[in-house]
Amino acid sequence: LSVPVRTDSLHALLAPRSIAVVGASSDPGKAGGRPLHYMLQLGFQGELYPVNPRREEVLGLRCYPSLAELPAVPDLCVIAVPQADVESYLEQCGELGIKAAITFASGYAETGDEGRAQQERLRDLALEHGIALAGPNCLGLVNVRTGAAPTFTTALERRPRLEAGPIAFLSQSGAVGAFVLGMVQDQELGLSHFITTGNEAALSWPDYARYLLEDEDTRVISGYLEGIDGAELVSVATAAREARKPLVLMKVGASVAGAAASAAHTGKLAGADYVYDAVFRRHAITRAHSLDELLDFSRALSMPTLPAGNGVAIVSTSGGAAILIADWCERLGLEVVELADETTARLRETLPWFASGKNPVDTTGRPLWDEEMLHRTLAAVAADPAVDVVLCHVGLAPGPARRIADEFVRAAAASDKPFLACWLPEIDPEPHGTLREAGIPIFADPVRMTKAAAVAIEYVNACRRAEEFGAPAPVDAVSPPPGNVVAEHDAKRWLVENGVTGTQEHVATSADQAVEHAAAIGYPVCLKLLSSDVTHRSDIGAVRVGVGSAAEVNVAYDDILRAVETHAPGADVEGILVQEMVEEKGVELIVSGFRDSVFGPCVLVGIGGVLAEVFGDTVVRPAPVGVAEARAMLDELRGAALLQGPRGTSPADVDAAATTIARVSALIAGSPEDVQAIEINPLLVLDQGSGVRALDALVTRIPKGETA
Amino acid sequence: LSVPVRTDSLHALLAPRSIAVVGASSDPGKAGGRPLHYMLQLGFQGELYPVNPRREEVLGLRCYPSLAELPAVPDLCVIAVPQADVESYLEQCGELGIKAAITFASGYAETGDEGRAQQERLRDLALEHGIALAGPNCLGLVNVRTGAAPTFTTALERRPRLEAGPIAFLSQSGAVGAFVLGMVQDQELGLSHFITTGNEAALSWPDYARYLLEDEDTRVISGYLEGIDGAELVSVATAAREARKPLVLMKVGASVAGAAASAAHTGKLAGADYVYDAVFRRHAITRAHSLDELLDFSRALSMPTLPAGNGVAIVSTSGGAAILIADWCERLGLEVVELADETTARLRETLPWFASGKNPVDTTGRPLWDEEMLHRTLAAVAADPAVDVVLCHVGLAPGPARRIADEFVRAAAASDKPFLACWLPEIDPEPHGTLREAGIPIFADPVRMTKAAAVAIEYVNACRRAEEFGAPAPVDAVSPPPGNVVAEHDAKRWLVENGVTGTQEHVATSADQAVEHAAAIGYPVCLKLLSSDVTHRSDIGAVRVGVGSAAEVNVAYDDILRAVETHAPGADVEGILVQEMVEEKGVELIVSGFRDSVFGPCVLVGIGGVLAEVFGDTVVRPAPVGVAEARAMLDELRGAALLQGPRGTSPADVDAAATTIARVSALIAGSPEDVQAIEINPLLVLDQGSGVRALDALVTRIPKGETA
């Protein structure tokens, strides 16, 4: 649980002007020496107060015997002492009015119950004194612009430099954080903040994220997550979208082994991975599946302008790379646009005589010694109205690299469209620096450039969709009939009462009654077992369809009872359902409202019956959704074409299906917490105008005393 | 078309001991200067003969006025003169008995017909004199071990060094080749040969590949392809598999825009991309989809030992990275194995007290200062019988990097299982060098390490499958009935004659005859239009199923004729087919033999009817295939579970389906070249033991004068 945090305390932690280090040491290998060493290296301009009663001077700085004897109250105290002493120093911070503290010490919740209790005491102290406490068991943090670096990550030992830039990196893992920091340095990526959250005794990932949304130096928040409170993440994502600061997140723990390791590592619940996917998609969070992707996507999303559409121009000094990029554009749904005649004419004037002037534009290697040609080519394609983004493969150009960079930037500066470059780092760092300063992201693989461009386009689309669909409407509280398993008839009746179209049906408790019901409904009918104890009825032969006469009803009735005796002896039989036989052909869907352990109510739609299982063709959203969003869910199904009436069949009633999805989503969202799932399977979608029929339904509750 | 090449000539080209450069220059920016400059830099130990009548000395080397005046006949002549003069120098080479030549000059086939004619003259000269000619329009080649570097790629200007190693890189694109060479240098990957094939006037990609298969320095062939003769590629792949030298290939031109650009760039036909996938899979060729993958996969496959199975142990100094790797193992079908109790006990003795000792093994950061712990951990998991491969995330370790590398190698050397490492490059190059020398591939992203391990496992499996399935059996020549479109009845009769199970059926040309046929077959029956002019009959209502009586036959017969008049007026009606109605429930497949423009006969199977189209669930193999391979194809379908009898349905007759696939594959392979496709759609697969029924079929030919 998160502690309410004062903004001024967070500011003292993340942008401190004065920093005390208790346990200060001159040894840059020690936790009390390394942060001081790094801050001196990075040129931190604020005050540094080493605190150690056994020293007069540390790394050339005046050392103080105690926190109480400092000449001023520092913004931040780095508590670099053995674990046993951390608590008392934190208390001192509180007494002296120090607003922020950080400790790297381990031995807390990650080691078991005793450590957890110690961690809770740190939390209580922070809460009591209003201290923004980072850690414990973290690797610290860095404010890249100011050089404030209360961290002991070895990444800064490996390379002492950090570039300032618009990306904040916010990691729940220290070691992954350090590794990414190393990658950031190797790739010369610019950061605003580097933050590892550690055990999150007091401050948690969302607290930092909210600060970064207000931070002027930060344009993109890039993060590594193992577990998080779902509502908090959604709230951060919503604020981020409103501020147009993209979130790029890697969330691990998707696999069985990974989730178990994650639980062991952090004690946090993993939640269903496909629900993370759904929430990310709904809330315009970009998901990275590797560390390379995390940085590539962050880099692309930190461009000052994002693409307005998916029209791509490819300019390449290598014909082969042009083909490769075009292949990936198609795979990722980007359009390699046909250039206007005027553009092609301009290109023909510029390029070698045998060049086609078509998109993808193969310039041949000539621009690598004729930079003007590169400029003219880039300017021509950027001016084309169909083009939203320019992907340029430079390759490598050790000779005239500076001039190439200048011409590249000149073309980009004259356009209001984003440019991305693929260019291996040259030995001379200046050319790449020139591009970076102009906000042009650089990649070392043409495919990675193309994927990053696709992600930037999708981010803009996701924001657009989120605005279009709006915030979910409030839902009325509802309550399904009682019972841990509400079987078909009751479940369907309740759904019909709540606006879902079902089938005519009645419960029979004798064969004669079944014949009566069938006559009232009209032949043919279906007969189905009603029993909470049997969930997959067709597996045991307890469903009979196309029952055409009174005589057949009698036979089917007996057959079903016999099937129960054979395959589910002892099952509680509530009756036999006699049901209208929906003869019209239609598409079967599964529509399910369910409750995720992390994000709460969700709604799922899939191409129904056996296919949903076999092809795993389902789409999920956090619930509730409106009808427009439900329609978008149907469009996202791989089998969406089945609803559009393939091969001479009639199109299905997509509107009615979407209305049902929206309705089910509102029902799960309005149900009490113990309702685990509201499932219609199948929902038969009839021809356009003919609506839908819920043919079967089930509501399940979590038995008291258990958790999801 | 490839020219027959003598091995000694190829050896003179790729491992020359003496090299003449005509057009020699002292300017390292010029085509006649750069190769000499590079070879001096790389320490080439053979003889270098600059040839230029206007110079006495070039770059400190004695310069000769003409090829004829050289003191000895060189192995290789680099023709670095303007395009107009290349031909006469090549002729001189032939007259002087020089076995190999290379030219970088452009202006040949890539510029149009005139250039193509000039290129053909080069080819004829090479053929006439038995010269191994590389290029034109290439960037040259490098023998890394000897330093022979007839190349003008700027990659060597950017970084003058190359590491020797077991990977040969063989590129059809010069610029992509140079880019990859730059990546290879940045990643400190070891190469045996770097070869760009250019326009392939004489020597083509397969010629070089065959040489490399014999080359002792080469263990993996890594390549970039735009277009290739299908039979040649299969022949190289077969030889490569027998030599256990993995091929890792990037093949571009999959997209519409990419294929068009590829055709413009190389004049080569792209072929269907999914057929490349099928051929690669069949012949154990590893496919890379990005340049990163190309190098990652090559690096993994160059390990001295490949994994014997898919059991993975994960050892990580970062809990977060351990989870990430475990997630990807699951995604890629690798098993994060449960360790034996003994292993867990050994790990508990070694690791911090709170560690679980389970797989994935989170060592905490301690091994980064306690290298012995790393060694003990690696040794313990490698000794576990369930483990086939060890994935170790070191992360970064600037301090004790050398000791960590030593302990890592010590553990790996004591084991017969492969180890892969994820470790960011340290500033000190030695630790990584130590791992590389021990054959341990290093990656800079845990996900890339995991994907590369999966590829190594799949390569071993693919070789095993290829051996199991063996070479395809020879097929008998067959000839389908004449006509460009052989419609259902004739096609099916032909298939039945050739061993495929069909349905009872007869052609009627009057309603009365239809009633007679129906009576003979037994009710109910199907009626279907027979017309070569109408391919999708059900779209226009020209198929009637479940026709139950003579009266219904009369109605259906008239309905079909009326449907043709309305929707396909003027279509040639050959009759109405009266067909046995197969009432049993079954799974519909599509089985199609077809001819690919690059690889020739192929066979495809898909989950039938509408679903194959909507879900794109199809599997392809080069034809013919045996029954065992056909069964493997069925297993690869995403919808394979439908055949296994999901949810209480009966399992389908997979054996009969596989037999039919094998049969169709033999028929397309045995058919004349103009037969484009032999398609059964649907093939109804009945319950186990009940066989299959070809319900509809079609054979198509390419009309004379057209090409596929």
mmCIF file of C-alpha atoms in Angstrom, chain B residues 387-579:
data_model
loop_
_atom_site.group_PDB
_atom_site.id
_atom_site.type_symbol
_atom_site.label_atom_id
_atom_site.label_comp_id
_atom_site.label_asym_id
_atom_site.label_seq_id
_atom_site.Cartn_x
_atom_site.Cartn_y
_atom_site.Cartn_z
ATOM 1 C CA VAL B 387 19.457 -29.611 -18.045
ATOM 2 C CA ASP B 388 20.503 -29.413 -21.703
ATOM 3 C CA VAL B 389 21.676 -25.803 -21.839
ATOM 4 C CA VAL B 390 22.632 -23.127 -19.311
ATOM 5 C CA LEU B 391 21.537 -19.516 -19.781
ATOM 6 C CA CYS B 392 23.503 -17.231 -17.490
ATOM 7 C CA HIS B 393 22.696 -13.555 -16.993
ATOM 8 C CA VAL B 394 25.829 -11.898 -15.597
ATOM 9 C CA GLY B 395 24.627 -8.373 -16.332
ATOM 10 C CA LEU B 396 27.519 -6.043 -15.744
ATOM 11 C CA ALA B 397 30.518 -6.481 -13.499
ATOM 12 C CA PRO B 398 33.162 -3.876 -14.174
ATOM 13 C CA GLY B 399 35.234 -4.651 -11.078
ATOM 14 C CA PRO B 400 36.085 -8.371 -10.941
ATOM 15 C CA ALA B 401 35.178 -9.053 -14.592
ATOM 16 C CA ARG B 402 38.307 -11.067 -15.360
ATOM 17 C CA ARG B 403 37.860 -13.373 -12.393
ATOM 18 C CA ILE B 404 34.178 -13.832 -13.229
ATOM 19 C CA ALA B 405 35.074 -14.757 -16.797
ATOM 20 C CA ASP B 406 37.657 -17.271 -15.572
ATOM 21 C CA GLU B 407 35.204 -18.956 -13.213
ATOM 22 C CA PHE B 408 32.512 -18.985 -15.894
ATOM 23 C CA VAL B 409 34.841 -20.684 -18.360
ATOM 24 C CA ARG B 410 36.037 -23.139 -15.721
ATOM 25 C CA ALA B 411 32.456 -24.273 -15.112
ATOM 26 C CA ALA B 412 31.671 -24.492 -18.832
ATOM 27 C CA ALA B 413 34.882 -26.397 -19.624
ATOM 28 C CA ALA B 414 34.030 -29.050 -17.036
ATOM 29 C CA SER B 415 30.646 -29.656 -18.650
ATOM 30 C CA ASP B 416 29.655 -31.157 -21.985
ATOM 31 C CA LYS B 417 26.614 -28.875 -22.182
ATOM 32 C CA PRO B 418 26.475 -25.516 -23.931
ATOM 33 C CA PHE B 419 26.455 -22.257 -21.959
ATOM 34 C CA LEU B 420 25.212 -18.869 -23.201
ATOM 35 C CA ALA B 421 25.897 -15.576 -21.447
ATOM 36 C CA CYS B 422 24.190 -12.222 -21.210
ATOM 37 C CA TRP B 423 26.779 -9.653 -20.246
ATOM 38 C CA LEU B 424 27.201 -6.069 -21.382
ATOM 39 C CA PRO B 425 30.631 -5.381 -22.868
ATOM 40 C CA GLU B 426 33.021 -4.151 -20.202
ATOM 41 C CA ILE B 427 35.544 -1.429 -20.913
ATOM 42 C CA ASP B 428 38.245 -4.055 -20.394
ATOM 43 C CA PRO B 429 37.863 -6.348 -23.437
ATOM 44 C CA GLU B 430 39.640 -9.314 -21.878
ATOM 45 C CA PRO B 431 36.781 -10.947 -19.926
ATOM 46 C CA HIS B 432 34.557 -11.181 -22.964
ATOM 47 C CA GLY B 433 37.505 -12.407 -25.013
ATOM 48 C CA THR B 434 38.001 -15.201 -22.502
ATOM 49 C CA LEU B 435 34.380 -16.338 -22.896
ATOM 50 C CA ARG B 436 34.456 -16.088 -26.673
ATOM 51 C CA GLU B 437 37.620 -18.156 -26.899
ATOM 52 C CA ALA B 438 35.890 -20.823 -24.858
ATOM 53 C CA GLY B 439 33.051 -20.877 -27.401
ATOM 54 C CA ILE B 440 30.534 -19.182 -25.111
ATOM 55 C CA PRO B 441 28.362 -16.770 -27.067
ATOM 56 C CA ILE B 442 27.663 -13.442 -25.350
ATOM 57 C CA PHE B 443 24.549 -11.321 -25.771
ATOM 58 C CA ALA B 444 23.699 -7.807 -24.640
ATOM 59 C CA ASP B 445 20.012 -8.496 -23.942
ATOM 60 C CA PRO B 446 18.593 -11.448 -21.968
ATOM 61 C CA VAL B 447 15.766 -11.892 -24.468
ATOM 62 C CA ARG B 448 18.156 -12.090 -27.395
ATOM 63 C CA MET B 449 20.172 -14.715 -25.523
ATOM 64 C CA THR B 450 17.020 -16.767 -24.950
ATOM 65 C CA LYS B 451 15.825 -16.513 -28.548
ATOM 66 C CA ALA B 452 19.261 -17.576 -29.782
ATOM 67 C CA ALA B 453 19.221 -20.611 -27.482
ATOM 68 C CA ALA B 454 15.798 -21.554 -28.832
ATOM 69 C CA VAL B 455 17.132 -21.351 -32.371
ATOM 70 C CA ALA B 456 20.052 -23.633 -31.528
ATOM 71 C CA ILE B 457 17.636 -26.184 -30.042
ATOM 72 C CA GLU B 458 15.352 -25.955 -33.070
ATOM 73 C CA TYR B 459 18.290 -26.474 -35.434
ATOM 74 C CA VAL B 460 19.139 -29.763 -33.745
ATOM 75 C CA ASN B 461 15.480 -30.790 -33.914
ATOM 76 C CA ALA B 462 15.200 -29.815 -37.573
ATOM 77 C CA CYS B 463 18.234 -31.944 -38.447
ATOM 78 C CA ARG B 464 16.727 -34.838 -36.506
ATOM 79 C CA ARG B 465 13.401 -34.466 -38.320
ATOM 80 C CA ALA B 466 15.105 -34.266 -41.707
ATOM 81 C CA GLU B 467 16.909 -37.519 -40.980
ATOM 82 C CA GLU B 468 13.763 -39.162 -39.693
ATOM 83 C CA PHE B 469 11.717 -38.165 -42.735
ATOM 84 C CA GLY B 470 14.587 -38.941 -45.090
ATOM 85 C CA ALA B 471 14.907 -37.851 -48.675
ATOM 86 C CA PRO B 472 11.570 -37.802 -50.495
ATOM 87 C CA ALA B 473 10.769 -41.018 -52.312
ATOM 88 C CA PRO B 474 10.872 -40.853 -56.132
ATOM 89 C CA VAL B 475 7.442 -40.330 -57.658
ATOM 90 C CA ASP B 476 5.835 -41.805 -60.720
ATOM 91 C CA ALA B 477 5.021 -39.506 -63.584
ATOM 92 C CA VAL B 478 1.297 -38.789 -63.720
ATOM 93 C CA SER B 479 -0.829 -36.600 -65.912
ATOM 94 C CA PRO B 480 -4.155 -35.098 -64.871
ATOM 95 C CA PRO B 481 -6.953 -34.928 -67.440
ATOM 96 C CA PRO B 482 -6.487 -32.200 -70.075
ATOM 97 C CA GLY B 483 -7.715 -28.637 -69.738
ATOM 98 C CA ASN B 484 -6.610 -25.478 -67.961
ATOM 99 C CA VAL B 485 -9.313 -25.992 -65.334
ATOM 100 C CA VAL B 486 -10.302 -29.576 -64.561
ATOM 101 C CA ALA B 487 -13.570 -29.275 -62.665
ATOM 102 C CA GLU B 488 -14.836 -31.327 -59.790
ATOM 103 C CA HIS B 489 -16.073 -34.559 -61.326
ATOM 104 C CA ASP B 490 -13.136 -35.185 -63.637
ATOM 105 C CA ALA B 491 -10.635 -34.008 -61.080
ATOM 106 C CA LYS B 492 -12.070 -36.269 -58.409
ATOM 107 C CA ARG B 493 -12.304 -39.263 -60.710
ATOM 108 C CA TRP B 494 -8.655 -38.776 -61.557
ATOM 109 C CA LEU B 495 -7.757 -38.472 -57.880
ATOM 110 C CA VAL B 496 -9.705 -41.639 -57.051
ATOM 111 C CA GLU B 497 -7.868 -43.466 -59.828
ATOM 112 C CA ASN B 498 -4.689 -42.250 -58.167
ATOM 113 C CA GLY B 499 -5.432 -43.469 -54.685
ATOM 114 C CA VAL B 500 -7.480 -40.708 -53.041
ATOM 115 C CA THR B 501 -10.811 -41.644 -51.453
ATOM 116 C CA GLY B 502 -13.704 -39.732 -53.030
ATOM 117 C CA THR B 503 -17.467 -39.929 -52.900
ATOM 118 C CA GLN B 504 -19.976 -41.868 -55.026
ATOM 119 C CA GLU B 505 -21.141 -39.531 -57.747
ATOM 120 C CA HIS B 506 -22.478 -39.315 -61.285
ATOM 121 C CA VAL B 507 -23.021 -36.545 -63.802
ATOM 122 C CA ALA B 508 -26.577 -35.776 -64.892
ATOM 123 C CA THR B 509 -27.546 -33.714 -67.909
ATOM 124 C CA SER B 510 -31.259 -33.812 -67.247
ATOM 125 C CA ALA B 511 -33.443 -33.719 -64.150
ATOM 126 C CA ASP B 512 -34.670 -37.231 -64.867
ATOM 127 C CA GLN B 513 -31.141 -38.541 -65.069
ATOM 128 C CA ALA B 514 -30.364 -36.776 -61.777
ATOM 129 C CA VAL B 515 -33.269 -38.593 -60.118
ATOM 130 C CA GLU B 516 -31.951 -41.918 -61.480
ATOM 131 C CA HIS B 517 -28.457 -41.277 -60.139
ATOM 132 C CA ALA B 518 -29.842 -40.192 -56.762
ATOM 133 C CA ALA B 519 -31.845 -43.372 -56.460
ATOM 134 C CA ALA B 520 -28.747 -45.427 -57.274
ATOM 135 C CA ILE B 521 -26.649 -43.617 -54.678
ATOM 136 C CA GLY B 522 -29.396 -43.518 -52.016
ATOM 137 C CA TYR B 523 -31.007 -40.445 -50.437
ATOM 138 C CA PRO B 524 -30.119 -37.864 -49.288
ATOM 139 C CA VAL B 525 -27.730 -36.581 -51.974
ATOM 140 C CA CYS B 526 -25.999 -33.338 -52.981
ATOM 141 C CA LEU B 527 -26.436 -31.597 -56.316
ATOM 142 C CA LYS B 528 -23.634 -29.412 -57.606
ATOM 143 C CA LEU B 529 -23.067 -27.427 -60.757
ATOM 144 C CA LEU B 530 -20.321 -28.769 -63.042
ATOM 145 C CA SER B 531 -18.757 -25.869 -64.914
ATOM 146 C CA SER B 532 -15.178 -24.818 -65.537
ATOM 147 C CA ASP B 533 -16.364 -21.224 -65.717
ATOM 148 C CA VAL B 534 -17.644 -21.054 -62.126
ATOM 149 C CA THR B 535 -15.093 -21.687 -59.415
ATOM 150 C CA HIS B 536 -16.883 -20.602 -56.234
ATOM 151 C CA ARG B 537 -20.169 -22.381 -56.766
ATOM 152 C CA SER B 538 -21.638 -22.010 -53.325
ATOM 153 C CA ASP B 539 -21.300 -18.221 -53.612
ATOM 154 C CA ILE B 540 -23.953 -18.212 -56.362
ATOM 155 C CA GLY B 541 -26.212 -20.911 -54.911
ATOM 156 C CA ALA B 542 -25.121 -23.673 -57.293
ATOM 157 C CA VAL B 543 -24.657 -26.293 -54.567
ATOM 158 C CA ARG B 544 -27.594 -28.023 -52.838
ATOM 159 C CA VAL B 545 -27.037 -30.360 -49.940
ATOM 160 C CA GLY B 546 -29.348 -32.763 -48.133
ATOM 161 C CA VAL B 547 -31.629 -33.289 -51.125
ATOM 162 C CA GLY B 548 -33.964 -35.965 -49.765
ATOM 163 C CA SER B 549 -36.375 -37.165 -52.483
ATOM 164 C CA ALA B 550 -37.011 -37.321 -56.215
ATOM 165 C CA ALA B 551 -39.227 -34.254 -55.946
ATOM 166 C CA GLU B 552 -36.498 -32.311 -54.169
ATOM 167 C CA VAL B 553 -33.980 -33.400 -56.821
ATOM 168 C CA ASN B 554 -36.195 -31.898 -59.505
ATOM 169 C CA VAL B 555 -36.478 -28.606 -57.619
ATOM 170 C CA ALA B 556 -32.762 -28.438 -56.837
ATOM 171 C CA TYR B 557 -31.798 -29.223 -60.417
ATOM 172 C CA ASP B 558 -33.896 -26.323 -61.723
ATOM 173 C CA ASP B 559 -32.737 -23.983 -58.946
ATOM 174 C CA ILE B 560 -29.097 -24.535 -59.852
ATOM 175 C CA LEU B 561 -29.681 -23.864 -63.548
ATOM 176 C CA ARG B 562 -31.582 -20.708 -62.655
ATOM 177 C CA ALA B 563 -28.752 -19.569 -60.343
ATOM 178 C CA VAL B 564 -26.279 -19.937 -63.210
ATOM 179 C CA GLU B 565 -28.499 -17.904 -65.534
ATOM 180 C CA THR B 566 -28.758 -15.137 -62.937
ATOM 181 C CA HIS B 567 -25.205 -14.981 -61.567
ATOM 182 C CA ALA B 568 -23.017 -16.458 -64.290
ATOM 183 C CA PRO B 569 -24.892 -16.018 -67.556
ATOM 184 C CA GLY B 570 -23.075 -17.583 -70.444
ATOM 185 C CA ALA B 571 -21.155 -20.045 -68.273
ATOM 186 C CA ASP B 572 -20.595 -23.385 -69.957
ATOM 187 C CA VAL B 573 -22.665 -25.919 -67.963
ATOM 188 C CA GLU B 574 -21.201 -29.411 -68.304
ATOM 189 C CA GLY B 575 -23.877 -31.012 -66.220
ATOM 190 C CA ILE B 576 -25.094 -31.363 -62.651
ATOM 191 C CA LEU B 577 -23.205 -33.646 -60.332
ATOM 192 C CA VAL B 578 -25.280 -35.922 -58.141
ATOM 193 C CA GLN B 579 -23.204 -36.922 -55.174
#
